[in-house]
XYZ file of C-alpha atoms in Angstrom:
492
model
C 44.039 48.769 122.255
C 44.358 51.077 125.724
C 46.212 48.559 128.590
C 45.262 48.491 132.128
C 48.813 47.688 133.411
C 50.034 46.839 137.403
C 54.194 46.197 137.761
C 55.070 46.161 133.501
C 52.513 43.016 132.928
C 49.744 42.161 130.720
C 47.904 39.650 129.338
C 43.402 38.642 127.573
C 41.692 37.396 129.370
C 39.626 36.172 126.702
C 40.177 32.171 124.497
C 42.768 31.177 123.309
C 41.583 32.006 119.506
C 39.237 35.177 119.388
C 37.225 37.175 117.262
C 39.765 39.272 117.942
C 41.700 40.333 121.329
C 39.822 40.758 123.971
C 40.470 43.894 125.970
C 43.805 43.556 128.291
C 42.916 43.568 132.169
C 45.424 43.440 134.410
C 47.597 40.926 135.788
C 47.466 40.126 139.999
C 50.150 38.490 142.292
C 49.174 33.920 142.997
C 49.177 33.686 139.615
C 51.870 31.321 138.350
C 54.737 32.426 135.377
C 53.466 29.014 134.043
C 50.517 30.167 133.286
C 51.020 34.318 132.397
C 52.892 32.766 129.689
C 49.916 30.628 128.987
C 48.364 33.498 128.903
C 50.330 36.165 126.267
C 51.012 32.514 123.947
C 46.866 32.803 123.351
C 46.653 36.471 122.823
C 50.252 36.498 120.787
C 47.897 33.263 118.918
C 44.710 35.832 118.598
C 46.889 38.432 117.173
C 48.799 36.197 115.134
C 45.110 34.736 113.326
C 43.806 38.379 113.421
C 47.117 39.984 111.599
C 46.072 36.294 109.197
C 42.482 37.333 108.437
C 43.819 40.281 107.736
C 46.753 40.293 105.977
C 48.518 42.509 108.178
C 51.746 40.825 107.577
C 53.991 43.122 109.968
C 51.557 42.507 113.117
C 51.490 38.507 111.550
C 56.063 39.327 111.889
C 55.380 40.714 114.731
C 53.524 38.538 117.094
C 54.540 35.343 115.337
C 58.960 37.034 116.595
C 56.316 37.831 120.473
C 55.809 33.632 120.005
C 59.167 32.376 119.709
C 60.286 34.815 123.104
C 57.716 32.942 125.134
C 58.810 29.722 125.052
C 62.685 31.114 124.822
C 61.317 33.062 128.093
C 59.680 29.650 128.954
C 62.789 27.462 128.776
C 64.769 30.094 130.610
C 62.423 29.044 133.051
C 61.489 25.838 133.113
C 61.788 25.114 136.492
C 60.055 27.746 138.617
C 56.797 27.283 136.449
C 54.447 26.568 139.636
C 55.739 29.868 141.104
C 53.646 33.180 141.369
C 55.567 35.372 138.952
C 54.881 38.762 141.673
C 57.841 36.163 143.779
C 60.548 35.310 140.336
C 63.306 36.917 140.795
C 63.903 40.180 139.255
C 65.013 39.448 136.161
C 63.426 36.768 135.330
C 60.502 39.293 135.085
C 61.922 41.077 133.254
C 62.121 38.653 130.523
C 57.552 38.495 131.383
C 57.848 42.655 131.154
C 59.833 42.285 127.945
C 57.014 39.199 126.385
C 54.401 41.789 127.451
C 55.921 44.480 125.254
C 56.345 42.639 122.674
C 52.346 41.137 122.454
C 51.894 44.955 123.840
C 54.115 46.509 120.142
C 52.090 43.721 117.973
C 48.791 45.143 119.027
C 49.394 48.603 118.218
C 50.125 47.823 114.529
C 47.549 45.706 113.858
C 46.074 46.387 110.818
C 48.981 47.991 108.259
C 50.304 45.620 105.967
C 53.786 45.408 105.012
C 55.253 43.839 102.632
C 56.050 39.646 101.651
C 59.751 40.557 102.776
C 58.638 41.409 106.147
C 57.166 38.038 107.519
C 59.778 35.382 105.917
C 62.247 35.536 108.722
C 60.922 35.270 112.381
C 64.306 36.031 114.195
C 64.598 37.674 118.950
C 68.417 36.738 118.606
C 69.288 40.507 119.185
C 66.502 40.218 122.374
C 67.713 36.856 123.774
C 71.280 38.684 123.905
C 70.525 41.574 125.321
C 67.783 40.603 127.526
C 69.144 38.074 131.076
C 68.349 34.806 129.277
C 70.775 31.881 130.961
C 73.667 30.583 129.206
C 72.094 27.468 129.009
C 68.372 28.556 128.438
C 66.898 26.165 125.808
C 66.427 29.209 122.360
C 65.654 29.033 118.768
C 66.362 31.929 118.119
C 65.516 32.981 114.329
C 63.152 30.289 112.540
C 64.530 31.433 107.956
C 61.205 30.008 106.145
C 58.474 31.466 108.311
C 56.280 31.972 105.266
C 55.781 30.241 102.010
C 55.246 30.618 98.298
C 53.073 27.369 97.348
C 54.807 24.439 94.887
C 53.016 23.271 93.040
C 55.358 20.399 91.842
C 54.346 17.104 93.586
C 57.812 16.536 94.622
C 57.987 20.012 95.774
C 60.457 20.550 98.952
C 59.638 23.858 100.815
C 62.808 24.400 102.899
C 62.677 25.854 106.665
C 66.001 27.229 109.350
C 65.975 26.186 112.358
C 68.326 28.271 114.794
C 68.714 27.828 118.257
C 70.531 26.701 121.024
C 68.024 23.793 120.837
C 69.659 22.705 118.176
C 73.152 21.901 119.945
C 74.181 17.623 121.606
C 73.208 18.775 124.961
C 69.525 18.167 123.703
C 66.700 15.523 122.632
C 64.937 17.956 119.451
C 61.340 16.369 118.207
C 59.234 18.027 115.609
C 56.426 18.244 113.596
C 54.628 20.114 110.448
C 51.152 19.517 110.266
C 50.789 17.029 113.014
C 53.381 15.482 111.027
C 56.804 14.377 112.121
C 59.925 15.600 109.917
C 62.873 13.546 111.120
C 64.967 11.129 109.118
C 66.144 12.688 106.049
C 64.671 15.958 106.348
C 66.356 16.502 108.867
C 70.412 18.546 107.520
C 72.237 20.132 109.926
C 73.113 22.730 108.700
C 76.323 24.077 110.697
C 76.474 24.637 114.308
C 73.047 24.825 116.139
C 70.977 25.187 112.884
C 68.997 22.843 111.376
C 67.351 22.922 107.944
C 64.133 20.910 107.011
C 63.190 19.471 103.805
C 59.526 19.146 104.239
C 57.914 17.115 101.210
C 55.015 19.400 99.579
C 52.734 16.625 99.742
C 52.335 17.693 104.005
C 51.385 21.263 103.114
C 50.291 21.862 99.514
C 46.624 21.075 100.865
C 47.425 23.079 103.515
C 47.718 26.743 101.424
C 44.093 28.844 100.137
C 43.341 29.634 97.005
C 42.767 33.849 97.678
C 43.543 34.510 101.626
C 46.345 33.734 103.949
C 46.595 31.168 106.076
C 49.217 28.960 108.637
C 50.344 25.799 109.584
C 52.043 25.028 113.295
C 55.502 23.870 113.209
C 55.788 22.335 116.919
C 59.136 21.677 118.427
C 59.608 19.850 121.710
C 63.598 20.229 122.531
C 64.616 17.803 125.976
C 67.623 17.817 127.734
C 69.091 16.510 131.337
C 70.116 19.204 134.280
C 72.345 18.326 136.565
C 71.491 19.514 140.458
C 73.023 22.393 141.922
C 76.711 21.860 143.379
C 75.457 17.953 142.221
C 73.139 17.999 145.516
C 70.138 15.506 144.417
C 69.193 14.435 141.018
C 69.545 14.718 137.694
C 65.741 16.401 135.775
C 64.800 16.244 132.557
C 63.610 19.407 131.306
C 61.245 19.198 128.352
C 60.118 22.726 126.836
C 58.405 23.072 123.161
C 58.517 25.763 120.849
C 55.414 26.499 118.984
C 56.313 27.910 115.801
C 53.465 29.057 113.521
C 55.070 28.688 109.524
C 52.816 31.637 107.343
C 51.397 30.148 103.575
C 51.348 32.970 101.312
C 47.576 32.790 99.144
C 48.341 29.856 96.870
C 46.842 32.402 94.170
C 46.875 35.429 95.447
C 47.102 37.819 92.727
C 43.965 39.888 91.611
C 44.581 40.691 86.751
C 43.446 42.795 84.935
C 44.442 42.205 81.325
C 43.315 45.089 78.445
C 44.557 44.988 75.001
C 44.068 48.034 72.857
C 44.151 46.965 69.101
C 43.268 48.644 65.588
C 40.760 48.338 62.933
C 40.169 49.974 59.921
C 36.753 51.731 59.967
C 34.994 54.062 57.043
C 35.577 57.299 58.422
C 31.862 59.179 57.878
C 32.327 62.180 59.796
C 35.422 63.443 56.215
C 34.154 64.110 52.524
C 36.844 64.176 50.090
C 37.354 64.717 46.994
C 39.301 62.108 44.083
C 39.777 64.272 40.988
C 39.471 62.292 38.446
C 42.101 61.957 35.521
C 42.049 64.242 31.826
C 40.490 62.185 29.227
C 42.176 63.202 25.174
C 38.367 62.522 23.027
C 38.953 64.072 19.021
C 36.582 64.907 16.593
C 33.811 63.040 15.769
C 35.025 63.649 11.867
C 31.911 64.800 9.323
C 29.337 67.287 10.648
C 26.102 65.864 12.908
C 28.310 63.202 14.626
C 28.390 61.699 18.024
C 31.289 60.067 19.179
C 30.473 58.461 22.113
C 33.488 58.017 24.811
C 33.765 56.105 28.473
C 35.126 58.584 31.753
C 35.217 56.655 34.901
C 37.439 58.201 38.367
C 37.776 55.061 41.136
C 37.860 55.784 44.753
C 41.193 55.253 47.559
C 40.942 51.671 47.452
C 38.954 50.900 51.521
C 37.219 54.175 50.939
C 33.346 54.237 50.794
C 32.176 55.800 47.912
C 30.096 59.079 47.931
C 28.820 60.130 44.451
C 29.758 62.603 41.458
C 31.014 65.591 42.206
C 32.103 66.858 39.329
C 32.345 66.494 35.510
C 34.387 68.924 33.417
C 34.511 69.499 29.529
C 37.757 71.544 28.423
C 36.301 73.266 25.301
C 34.308 74.066 22.938
C 30.611 74.660 25.324
C 28.231 72.941 23.133
C 28.097 70.215 20.937
C 28.430 67.229 23.322
C 26.196 65.787 26.204
C 26.635 63.463 29.298
C 25.052 60.625 29.870
C 23.482 59.367 33.924
C 27.066 58.477 35.214
C 26.896 54.569 37.148
C 28.526 52.883 39.711
C 31.046 50.813 39.673
C 32.379 48.746 42.447
C 35.104 51.294 42.287
C 33.822 54.060 41.690
C 31.417 55.694 38.842
C 31.782 56.172 35.874
C 29.812 58.237 32.941
C 29.349 58.230 28.596
C 30.038 61.410 27.148
C 28.845 61.863 23.660
C 31.116 64.447 21.443
C 29.293 65.940 18.438
C 31.795 68.291 17.455
C 32.875 67.604 14.218
C 36.753 69.129 14.032
C 37.179 70.526 18.266
C 39.222 68.317 20.018
C 38.098 68.534 23.666
C 39.669 67.134 27.459
C 37.222 65.656 29.648
C 37.843 64.313 33.350
C 34.913 63.196 36.150
C 35.275 63.859 40.273
C 33.710 62.230 42.187
C 33.297 62.498 46.537
C 34.283 59.859 48.797
C 34.127 59.092 53.042
C 38.093 58.028 53.595
C 39.559 55.163 55.576
C 40.706 55.631 59.170
C 42.152 53.444 62.254
C 40.134 52.986 65.455
C 42.023 51.665 68.203
C 39.343 49.391 70.383
C 39.806 48.468 73.619
C 38.941 44.242 74.958
C 39.644 41.550 77.753
C 41.849 39.602 77.481
C 42.366 35.754 79.697
C 45.630 34.312 80.772
C 45.938 30.804 81.178
C 48.509 28.714 82.160
C 51.699 29.430 80.346
C 52.544 24.663 82.129
C 50.971 21.965 82.969
C 49.198 22.693 85.891
C 51.692 19.968 87.971
C 49.830 19.964 91.315
C 46.068 19.271 88.871
C 46.924 15.851 87.688
C 43.292 15.416 87.360
C 41.901 16.438 84.681
C 38.776 17.577 87.009
C 40.957 19.673 89.085
C 43.298 20.943 86.242
C 40.261 22.099 84.988
C 39.498 23.525 88.235
C 43.084 25.227 87.730
C 42.738 26.581 84.735
C 38.838 27.682 86.085
C 40.564 29.911 88.912
C 42.257 32.300 86.289
C 39.896 32.493 83.797
C 35.933 33.830 85.898
C 34.275 36.666 86.223
C 34.855 39.869 86.547
C 34.576 41.444 88.425
C 33.326 45.832 87.081
C 32.804 47.793 89.551
C 29.987 45.180 91.461
C 28.229 44.769 88.047
C 30.237 41.095 86.890
C 30.404 40.562 83.676
C 31.561 37.939 81.109
C 35.197 38.353 80.080
C 35.142 37.745 76.628
C 32.476 40.216 76.013
C 33.453 43.842 75.611
C 34.719 45.337 79.225
C 33.908 48.849 80.072
C 36.123 51.263 80.634
C 36.602 51.690 84.517
C 37.733 47.670 85.962
C 37.999 47.544 89.692
C 40.442 45.888 91.110
C 39.458 45.766 95.046
C 41.973 44.038 98.311
C 40.977 39.854 99.267
C 41.019 41.522 102.345
C 38.293 43.674 101.609
C 36.328 42.208 99.600
C 33.577 39.988 101.610
C 33.353 36.342 100.654
C 30.722 36.766 97.873
C 33.336 39.792 96.080
C 36.130 37.208 95.839
C 34.027 34.372 94.089
C 33.194 37.226 91.480
C 37.009 37.748 90.837
C 38.112 37.274 87.537
C 41.476 36.047 87.839
C 43.671 34.720 89.381
C 47.789 34.230 89.415
C 49.716 32.233 92.134
C 53.703 33.360 92.165
C 56.017 31.583 90.451
C 53.600 30.624 87.811
C 54.229 31.573 83.567
C 50.508 32.668 82.621
C 50.676 33.601 78.386
C 47.990 35.746 76.681
C 47.010 36.194 72.848
C 46.421 39.421 71.357
C 45.488 40.536 67.639
C 48.468 40.845 65.590
C 46.678 43.901 65.085
C 47.365 45.274 69.388
C 49.171 48.265 69.088
C 48.960 48.767 72.596
C 47.931 46.361 76.227
C 47.388 47.197 79.749
C 48.581 44.643 82.262
C 46.997 45.558 86.275
C 47.792 43.307 89.551
C 46.677 43.632 92.679
C 48.671 41.236 95.114
C 46.621 40.018 98.456
C 48.109 42.877 100.562
C 46.753 45.674 97.865
C 50.019 46.590 96.291
C 49.512 47.430 92.094
C 52.029 46.634 89.851
C 50.556 47.875 86.587
C 53.140 46.874 83.396
C 52.530 47.744 79.567
C 54.839 47.660 76.226
C 57.096 50.683 77.582
C 56.868 49.625 81.700
C 57.953 46.379 83.356
C 57.739 45.684 86.483
C 60.526 44.589 89.044
C 58.471 41.955 90.473
C 56.891 40.306 87.664
C 58.995 38.703 84.538
C 57.222 39.253 81.250
C 57.878 39.424 77.894
C 55.965 40.851 74.643
C 55.879 38.430 70.492
C 55.037 39.175 67.245
C 54.832 35.453 66.644
C 53.871 34.448 62.551
C 49.587 35.849 62.847
C 49.219 36.368 66.855
C 51.371 38.546 69.385
C 51.685 36.639 72.598
C 52.168 37.956 76.504
C 53.939 35.519 78.403
C 53.694 36.717 82.528
C 54.632 35.201 85.983
C 54.758 36.710 88.714
C 58.113 36.165 90.648
C 58.373 34.577 93.764
C 58.303 37.016 96.289
C 61.345 35.183 98.768
């Protein structure tokens, strides 16, 4: 987005939350400093909304840092907000220019994803130190816990730590989250000018979306008494608002594909092998004209498929005997040999052919299931819904197919941010950060492949030989099956 700049100041002239920031126009004289900051704040909010929609973590952080800087500047010029911006001192105009540059910087990196760690902290401390802020100006310098991971337990507590002069003794500060006040034991002093918010899970859990980033507003109102210059005049109460946008990580922001490779025994009909029969000693039948019956049998190797008789061998005189037609047995073939030589012995055998056993490796898609009671789903219906989040129909390269059927070789896992709403609903398998899941494999499992894709597009591959520093994974060989346990680690 190219800006037209006058005196180094720009702002969005559109509504507070357009689908995308409106074209930036030039600020002209005759506009109050308060309205300039209002325009800046609307643009920063629009950038935050767009970055949240597109899972652009870097842009989200930059825009939310800009919000903190806007609030700091508003506090610094609190008693000059009604002045035209071009009538301010050069130091104050420099503060407005710094805000303008921060917003432009956030706009330039729109679409850049970054990592989850990028959005955990909001920090304008360096900017405040280098810009000409008044020494006693009310500021919020840093927000730790500016991105939150869903905690399913009903007694969960979300911790956000705020640092700034507004928590000093001269200020009266009030805080709300999602429009609800934080007070009493939920406000814990954590050192000079630093306070820790303990936000009950019940206040935030409903704000998390399933597979998309979302936000919740943390509003800080701080008031202080400003004494008149040289003691002339009366005290003045100044109130400054510090809006902070907390980013909520998707409740189930990871899609997965788990494939098991298992061995099966098959008959290899492409191979035919010979089982040589054992030599059987047949003595002479005893007197001229006699016939002596002898049964000769050969078994194929266990589990193979018998094909037929390939040879009936006789060692000894070339005549005076006969074979009956071979007959099939459950394990091979037999044939009856008739000895007609009364004074000579022979060695006879029966050779058979067979198709041998072979080991084949097949593959199937395996479902993960929650390895814990879903504590955020106390009712049976909610528990079922939580389980269904994990086991949905998979999107196999755009073609939906039930997961419990054999899977095609190529399974597409697309970043959620790049999917249409219909495609999102077709994805089979959502996982949440910090939660434990298990899958049961066949005892004949020889290998597995787990592909995880976060909502930011980051891909992780896990198998028996390779793990991921972002996922705890363990494989157990149990009595009659194998079990995989995985936990996507909390990113913060």
